[in-house]
mmCIF file of C-alpha atoms in Angstrom:
data_model
loop_
_atom_site.group_PDB
_atom_site.id
_atom_site.type_symbol
_atom_site.label_atom_id
_atom_site.label_comp_id
_atom_site.label_asym_id
_atom_site.label_seq_id
_atom_site.Cartn_x
_atom_site.Cartn_y
_atom_site.Cartn_z
ATOM 1 C CA MET C 253 -80.951 126.271 11.921
ATOM 2 C CA ASN C 254 -77.680 124.636 12.668
ATOM 3 C CA GLU C 255 -76.040 126.125 9.576
ATOM 4 C CA SER C 256 -77.345 129.260 10.233
ATOM 5 C CA ALA C 257 -76.021 129.050 13.811
ATOM 6 C CA GLN C 258 -72.661 127.951 12.501
ATOM 7 C CA ASP C 259 -72.482 131.026 10.302
ATOM 8 C CA THR C 260 -73.245 133.382 13.172
ATOM 9 C CA ASN C 261 -70.847 132.111 15.352
ATOM 10 C CA GLY C 262 -67.938 132.361 12.591
ATOM 11 C CA THR C 263 -67.552 128.608 11.883
ATOM 12 C CA ALA C 264 -67.179 127.841 8.258
ATOM 13 C CA PRO C 265 -70.080 125.566 6.828
ATOM 14 C CA THR C 266 -69.370 121.961 6.359
ATOM 15 C CA GLY C 267 -67.728 121.050 3.024
ATOM 16 C CA THR C 268 -66.422 124.733 2.065
ATOM 17 C CA GLU C 269 -62.688 124.969 2.047
ATOM 18 C CA VAL C 270 -61.189 128.299 3.538
ATOM 19 C CA GLU C 271 -58.124 129.867 2.046
ATOM 20 C CA PRO C 272 -55.420 130.687 4.838
ATOM 21 C CA ARG C 273 -54.772 134.319 4.967
ATOM 22 C CA PRO C 274 -51.186 135.383 4.069
ATOM 23 C CA VAL C 275 -49.214 136.334 6.957
ATOM 24 C CA VAL C 276 -47.565 139.968 6.081
ATOM 25 C CA GLN C 277 -43.981 140.170 7.885
ATOM 26 C CA GLN C 278 -42.979 143.617 8.966
ATOM 27 C CA LEU C 279 -39.220 144.210 7.757
ATOM 28 C CA SER C 280 -37.117 146.716 9.191
ATOM 29 C CA ALA C 281 -34.610 148.584 6.949
ATOM 30 C CA PHE C 282 -31.728 146.477 8.595
ATOM 31 C CA ASP C 283 -33.464 143.170 7.901
ATOM 32 C CA PHE C 284 -34.248 144.187 4.233
ATOM 33 C CA LEU C 285 -30.195 145.018 3.978
ATOM 34 C CA LEU C 286 -29.443 141.572 5.540
ATOM 35 C CA ARG C 287 -31.775 139.799 3.245
ATOM 36 C CA GLU C 288 -30.133 141.537 0.359
ATOM 37 C CA ASP C 289 -26.767 140.329 1.671
ATOM 38 C CA ASP C 290 -27.710 137.188 2.235
ATOM 39 C CA ALA C 291 -28.897 136.838 -1.322
ATOM 40 C CA ALA C 292 -25.814 138.092 -2.635
ATOM 41 C CA SER C 293 -23.963 135.597 -0.772
ATOM 42 C CA ASP C 294 -26.033 132.684 -1.987
ATOM 43 C CA SER C 295 -25.340 133.779 -5.543
ATOM 44 C CA GLY C 296 -21.755 134.494 -4.956
ATOM 45 C CA GLU C 297 -21.803 138.048 -6.218
ATOM 46 C CA ARG C 298 -21.191 141.251 -4.194
ATOM 47 C CA ALA C 299 -24.388 143.671 -4.453
ATOM 48 C CA VAL C 300 -23.654 146.682 -6.223
ATOM 49 C CA TYR C 301 -25.880 149.892 -5.225
ATOM 50 C CA ALA C 302 -27.133 152.167 -7.834
ATOM 51 C CA ALA C 303 -27.039 155.018 -5.241
ATOM 52 C CA ARG C 304 -23.092 154.736 -5.121
ATOM 53 C CA PRO C 305 -21.867 154.013 -8.488
ATOM 54 C CA SER C 306 -18.129 153.424 -8.843
ATOM 55 C CA ALA C 307 -15.658 155.940 -9.751
ATOM 56 C CA PHE C 308 -14.179 154.117 -12.546
ATOM 57 C CA ASP C 309 -17.375 153.050 -13.879
ATOM 58 C CA PHE C 310 -17.595 154.522 -17.464
ATOM 59 C CA SER C 311 -20.474 152.636 -19.033
ATOM 60 C CA ASP C 312 -22.842 155.578 -18.820
ATOM 61 C CA ARG C 313 -20.282 158.151 -19.855
ATOM 62 C CA PRO C 314 -20.221 159.824 -23.150
ATOM 63 C CA GLU C 315 -17.208 158.997 -25.464
ATOM 64 C CA GLN C 316 -14.927 161.752 -25.049
ATOM 65 C CA VAL C 317 -14.307 163.717 -28.335
ATOM 66 C CA LYS C 318 -10.572 163.900 -29.341
ATOM 67 C CA PRO C 319 -9.512 167.551 -29.959
ATOM 68 C CA ARG C 320 -8.133 168.149 -33.351
ATOM 69 C CA ALA C 321 -5.813 170.866 -34.006
ATOM 70 C CA THR C 322 -6.479 173.554 -36.835
ATOM 71 C CA PRO C 323 -3.945 174.469 -39.302
ATOM 72 C CA LEU C 324 -3.353 177.997 -37.544
ATOM 73 C CA GLU C 325 -2.437 175.821 -34.458
ATOM 74 C CA TRP C 326 0.096 173.715 -36.229
ATOM 75 C CA ILE C 327 1.582 176.950 -37.949
ATOM 76 C CA ALA C 328 1.879 178.424 -34.440
ATOM 77 C CA LEU C 329 3.693 175.379 -33.521
ATOM 78 C CA ALA C 330 6.083 175.493 -36.408
ATOM 79 C CA LEU C 331 6.771 179.012 -36.036
ATOM 80 C CA ALA C 332 7.494 178.718 -32.124
ATOM 81 C CA VAL C 333 10.651 176.507 -33.258
ATOM 82 C CA LEU C 334 11.712 178.593 -36.226
ATOM 83 C CA VAL C 335 10.727 182.121 -35.333
ATOM 84 C CA PRO C 336 10.088 182.064 -31.678
ATOM 85 C CA PRO C 337 8.744 185.445 -30.989
ATOM 86 C CA LEU C 338 6.431 185.089 -34.109
ATOM 87 C CA GLY C 339 5.381 181.547 -32.959
ATOM 88 C CA LEU C 340 4.520 182.813 -29.503
ATOM 89 C CA VAL C 341 2.204 185.650 -30.864
ATOM 90 C CA LEU C 342 0.412 183.318 -33.179
ATOM 91 C CA SER C 343 -0.093 180.605 -30.503
ATOM 92 C CA ILE C 344 -1.734 183.030 -28.019
ATOM 93 C CA ILE C 345 -4.207 184.194 -30.916
ATOM 94 C CA ALA C 346 -4.747 180.665 -31.731
ATOM 95 C CA GLY C 347 -5.343 179.829 -28.033
ATOM 96 C CA PHE C 348 -8.196 182.657 -27.707
ATOM 97 C CA VAL C 349 -9.652 181.502 -31.008
ATOM 98 C CA SER C 350 -9.692 177.817 -29.909
ATOM 99 C CA ARG C 351 -11.211 178.946 -26.262
ATOM 100 C CA ALA C 352 -13.891 181.144 -28.129
ATOM 101 C CA LYS C 353 -15.080 178.208 -30.402
ATOM 102 C CA ARG C 354 -14.563 174.916 -28.245
ATOM 103 C CA GLY C 355 -14.013 176.096 -24.738
ATOM 104 C CA TRP C 356 -10.805 174.606 -24.463
ATOM 105 C CA THR C 357 -7.220 174.386 -26.282
ATOM 106 C CA THR C 358 -5.641 171.658 -27.794
ATOM 107 C CA TRP C 359 -2.094 170.125 -26.723
ATOM 108 C CA VAL C 360 -0.607 171.775 -29.981
ATOM 109 C CA VAL C 361 -1.454 175.551 -28.786
ATOM 110 C CA ARG C 362 -0.230 174.630 -25.589
ATOM 111 C CA THR C 363 3.176 172.929 -26.767
ATOM 112 C CA ALA C 364 3.595 176.122 -29.116
ATOM 113 C CA THR C 365 3.074 178.696 -26.267
ATOM 114 C CA VAL C 366 5.677 176.894 -23.977
ATOM 115 C CA LEU C 367 8.347 176.449 -26.767
ATOM 116 C CA GLY C 368 7.407 180.029 -27.826
ATOM 117 C CA VAL C 369 7.974 181.298 -24.299
ATOM 118 C CA ILE C 370 11.147 179.384 -23.606
ATOM 119 C CA LEU C 371 12.764 180.065 -27.306
ATOM 120 C CA THR C 372 11.982 183.573 -27.194
ATOM 121 C CA ILE C 373 13.725 184.060 -23.762
ATOM 122 C CA ALA C 374 16.541 182.121 -25.044
ATOM 123 C CA VAL C 375 16.573 184.536 -28.527
ATOM 124 C CA ILE C 376 16.647 187.668 -26.224
ATOM 125 C CA VAL C 377 19.286 186.339 -24.169
ATOM 126 C CA GLY C 378 21.394 185.317 -26.956
ATOM 127 C CA GLY C 379 20.757 188.454 -28.665
ATOM 128 C CA VAL C 380 21.985 190.405 -25.766
ATOM 129 C CA VAL C 381 25.106 188.407 -25.654
ATOM 130 C CA LEU C 382 25.627 188.805 -29.378
ATOM 131 C CA ASP C 383 25.478 192.274 -29.027
ATOM 132 C CA ALA C 384 27.809 192.816 -26.156
ATOM 133 C CA ILE C 385 30.189 190.639 -28.146
ATOM 134 C CA GLY C 386 29.819 192.757 -31.159
ATOM 135 C CA ARG C 387 30.205 195.890 -29.336
ATOM 136 C CA SER C 388 33.260 194.599 -27.727
ATOM 137 C CA GLU C 389 34.637 193.774 -31.193
ATOM 138 C CA ALA C 390 33.880 197.093 -32.544
ATOM 139 C CA ALA C 391 35.583 198.859 -29.812
ATOM 140 C CA GLU C 392 38.538 196.458 -30.069
ATOM 141 C CA ALA C 393 38.620 197.374 -33.834
ATOM 142 C CA LYS C 394 38.423 201.031 -32.881
ATOM 143 C CA ILE C 395 41.389 200.919 -30.544
ATOM 144 C CA VAL C 396 43.402 199.274 -33.224
ATOM 145 C CA ALA C 397 42.775 201.862 -35.712
ATOM 146 C CA ASP C 398 43.509 204.580 -33.417
ATOM 147 C CA SER C 399 46.717 202.987 -32.633
ATOM 148 C CA ALA C 400 47.825 202.441 -35.906
ATOM 149 C CA PRO C 401 49.688 205.710 -36.284
ATOM 150 C CA PHE C 402 51.534 205.224 -33.034
ATOM 151 C CA CYS C 403 52.505 201.559 -33.687
ATOM 152 C CA ALA C 404 53.994 202.799 -37.158
ATOM 153 C CA SER C 405 55.916 205.474 -35.298
ATOM 154 C CA LEU C 406 57.483 203.006 -33.013
ATOM 155 C CA ASP C 407 58.137 200.654 -35.741
ATOM 156 C CA THR C 408 60.554 203.471 -37.173
ATOM 157 C CA THR C 409 62.834 203.064 -33.908
ATOM 158 C CA PRO C 410 63.538 199.482 -33.746
ATOM 159 C CA GLY C 411 63.990 198.001 -30.373
ATOM 160 C CA ILE C 412 63.002 201.395 -28.436
ATOM 161 C CA LEU C 413 60.974 199.434 -26.114
ATOM 162 C CA GLU C 414 63.382 196.912 -25.237
ATOM 163 C CA ALA C 415 66.151 199.677 -24.264
ATOM 164 C CA PRO C 416 66.660 200.790 -20.775
ATOM 165 C CA ALA C 417 63.831 203.430 -20.028
ATOM 166 C CA PHE C 418 62.812 203.358 -23.502
ATOM 167 C CA GLY C 419 66.073 204.772 -24.816
ATOM 168 C CA TRP C 420 67.070 206.934 -22.218
ATOM 169 C CA PRO C 421 70.612 208.165 -22.781
ATOM 170 C CA THR C 422 73.159 206.167 -20.371
ATOM 171 C CA GLU C 423 76.556 206.753 -22.294
ATOM 172 C CA PRO C 424 79.138 208.818 -20.190
ATOM 173 C CA THR C 425 79.591 211.634 -22.520
ATOM 174 C CA THR C 426 80.023 215.437 -21.866
ATOM 175 C CA ILE C 427 77.249 217.398 -20.008
ATOM 176 C CA ASP C 428 76.482 219.095 -23.329
ATOM 177 C CA GLU C 429 76.297 216.017 -25.243
ATOM 178 C CA THR C 430 74.092 214.177 -22.758
ATOM 179 C CA VAL C 431 71.668 217.432 -22.824
ATOM 180 C CA VAL C 432 71.552 216.884 -26.427
ATOM 181 C CA ALA C 433 70.672 213.523 -26.304
ATOM 182 C CA MET C 434 68.202 214.010 -23.430
ATOM 183 C CA LYS C 435 66.237 216.661 -25.500
ATOM 184 C CA ALA C 436 66.164 214.199 -28.295
ATOM 185 C CA TYR C 437 64.936 211.604 -26.303
ATOM 186 C CA GLN C 438 62.321 214.178 -24.783
ATOM 187 C CA LEU C 439 61.197 215.449 -28.195
ATOM 188 C CA ARG C 440 60.743 211.813 -29.517
ATOM 189 C CA TRP C 441 58.281 210.832 -26.864
ATOM 190 C CA LYS C 442 56.506 214.274 -27.147
ATOM 191 C CA GLU C 443 55.816 213.375 -30.831
ATOM 192 C CA LEU C 444 54.762 209.947 -29.937
ATOM 193 C CA ALA C 445 52.430 211.339 -27.223
ATOM 194 C CA ASP C 446 50.872 213.684 -29.707
ATOM 195 C CA ILE C 447 49.651 210.486 -31.735
ATOM 196 C CA ALA C 448 49.131 208.035 -28.859
ATOM 197 C CA PRO C 449 45.643 206.370 -28.499
ATOM 198 C CA ALA C 450 43.577 207.553 -25.621
ATOM 199 C CA GLY C 451 44.413 204.368 -23.682
ATOM 200 C CA ILE C 452 48.043 205.557 -23.323
ATOM 201 C CA SER C 453 48.319 209.009 -24.076
ATOM 202 C CA SER C 454 48.582 209.781 -20.569
ATOM 203 C CA GLY C 455 51.569 207.486 -19.918
ATOM 204 C CA THR C 456 53.030 208.568 -22.988
ATOM 205 C CA ARG C 457 53.118 212.485 -21.955
ATOM 206 C CA SER C 458 54.400 211.488 -18.530
ATOM 207 C CA ILE C 459 57.398 209.975 -20.178
ATOM 208 C CA ALA C 460 58.008 213.394 -22.085
ATOM 209 C CA PHE C 461 57.535 215.497 -19.264
ATOM 210 C CA ALA C 462 59.757 213.432 -16.761
ATOM 211 C CA ALA C 463 62.500 213.963 -19.668
ATOM 212 C CA GLN C 464 61.833 217.668 -19.974
ATOM 213 C CA SER C 465 62.083 218.059 -16.210
ATOM 214 C CA LEU C 466 65.606 216.320 -16.237
ATOM 215 C CA VAL C 467 66.767 218.378 -19.025
ATOM 216 C CA THR C 468 65.745 221.518 -17.291
ATOM 217 C CA ALA C 469 67.506 220.329 -13.875
ATOM 218 C CA VAL C 470 70.923 219.495 -15.771
ATOM 219 C CA GLU C 471 70.620 222.669 -17.778
ATOM 220 C CA SER C 472 70.353 224.805 -14.708
ATOM 221 C CA THR C 473 72.870 222.627 -12.066
ATOM 222 C CA LYS C 474 75.259 221.522 -14.752
ATOM 223 C CA VAL C 475 75.245 218.255 -12.974
ATOM 224 C CA ILE C 476 74.124 214.766 -13.970
ATOM 225 C CA ASP C 477 73.185 212.048 -11.745
ATOM 226 C CA ARG C 478 72.973 209.383 -14.585
ATOM 227 C CA THR C 479 72.186 206.617 -12.105
ATOM 228 C CA GLY C 480 69.492 208.400 -10.233
ATOM 229 C CA ASN C 481 67.861 209.704 -13.466
ATOM 230 C CA LEU C 482 68.198 206.433 -15.209
ATOM 231 C CA SER C 483 66.133 204.868 -12.054
ATOM 232 C CA HIS C 484 63.560 207.780 -12.387
ATOM 233 C CA MET C 485 62.986 207.392 -15.915
ATOM 234 C CA LYS C 486 62.748 203.482 -15.714
ATOM 235 C CA ALA C 487 60.043 204.099 -13.192
ATOM 236 C CA ILE C 488 57.943 206.466 -15.334
ATOM 237 C CA THR C 489 58.287 204.042 -18.560
ATOM 238 C CA ALA C 490 57.527 201.050 -16.513
ATOM 239 C CA ALA C 491 54.008 202.587 -15.177
ATOM 240 C CA ALA C 492 52.983 203.957 -18.714
ATOM 241 C CA GLY C 493 51.975 200.352 -19.898
ATOM 242 C CA ILE C 494 53.264 200.909 -23.368
ATOM 243 C CA PRO C 495 54.667 197.462 -23.992
ATOM 244 C CA ALA C 496 51.205 195.597 -23.139
ATOM 245 C CA TRP C 497 49.407 197.907 -25.277
ATOM 246 C CA VAL C 498 51.662 197.456 -28.453
ATOM 247 C CA ALA C 499 51.623 193.839 -27.777
ATOM 248 C CA ARG C 500 47.802 193.935 -27.798
ATOM 249 C CA TYR C 501 47.057 196.548 -30.515
ATOM 250 C CA CYS C 502 50.239 196.617 -32.764
ATOM 251 C CA GLY C 503 50.295 193.076 -33.540
#
C-alpha cells in the first residue's frame, strides 16, 4: 500500500534511478550567429558562409575553353596585312562563321578586322594621294610637251628675254627704219603667240598687240616717243610672265 501511494503521488519507488530530462534551450537567430562566431574564434578560422561565396572563388567553375583559330581566320589575318581590303572582307566573313558555330569570335578574327579597317583606310588615302600626284605629274608633262614648239622658237633668238622689253628697238635711227624694226618685233611676237602654250598665250598676244598699236601710232603721227614707248613695252612684257614659264617648262 505504501508503494502504491508513492506511485500515485508521483514519487519514484525506492531503489529506482530516474534519468534527468534534457533541458531544451531555445536559441534565437542572433544567439546562433554568436555561437558560430565563437566557434570560429576558438578554432582561429573565420566562418565562411555558403550563402555568400567569394567572387574570386573559381573552385566550382568549369575550366574555360581556350578558343582556337581556324585556318580561315589565320588567312584573314595574313591578308589584312598583305591585302587589307581583301583581308577585311574575309575577317568579317570569318567573324560571322565563328559566331554562328561557337557564339563568339577569336582574337585572331578581331585583330584581322581591326588591322583590315586601319590598313584599308591607309590604302585608300594613299591611293588618293598617289592619284593626285600622278595627275599632277601628267599635267606637268603635258604642259612641257605643249611648250616645246614655243621654247624651240625662242632658242632661235638667243638672249631675246634678257633684252629690254624682249628686244624692242631702241636704237636712235630714222623714223622709217624704226617703224620697220617695230614691225619686225611685232611679227616675231605674233608668231610666238600663235604657238604659245595656254598658260602664256594671252601674255604673248598682249605683247604683239601692244607693238602693233605703237606701229600704227608712229605711222600715223610720224612721231616717236622712244622713252615712252620703251617704258610701255617693258610694262607689257613684265606682265606676260614668259621668263618664269620658260625657266620651268623649257629646261
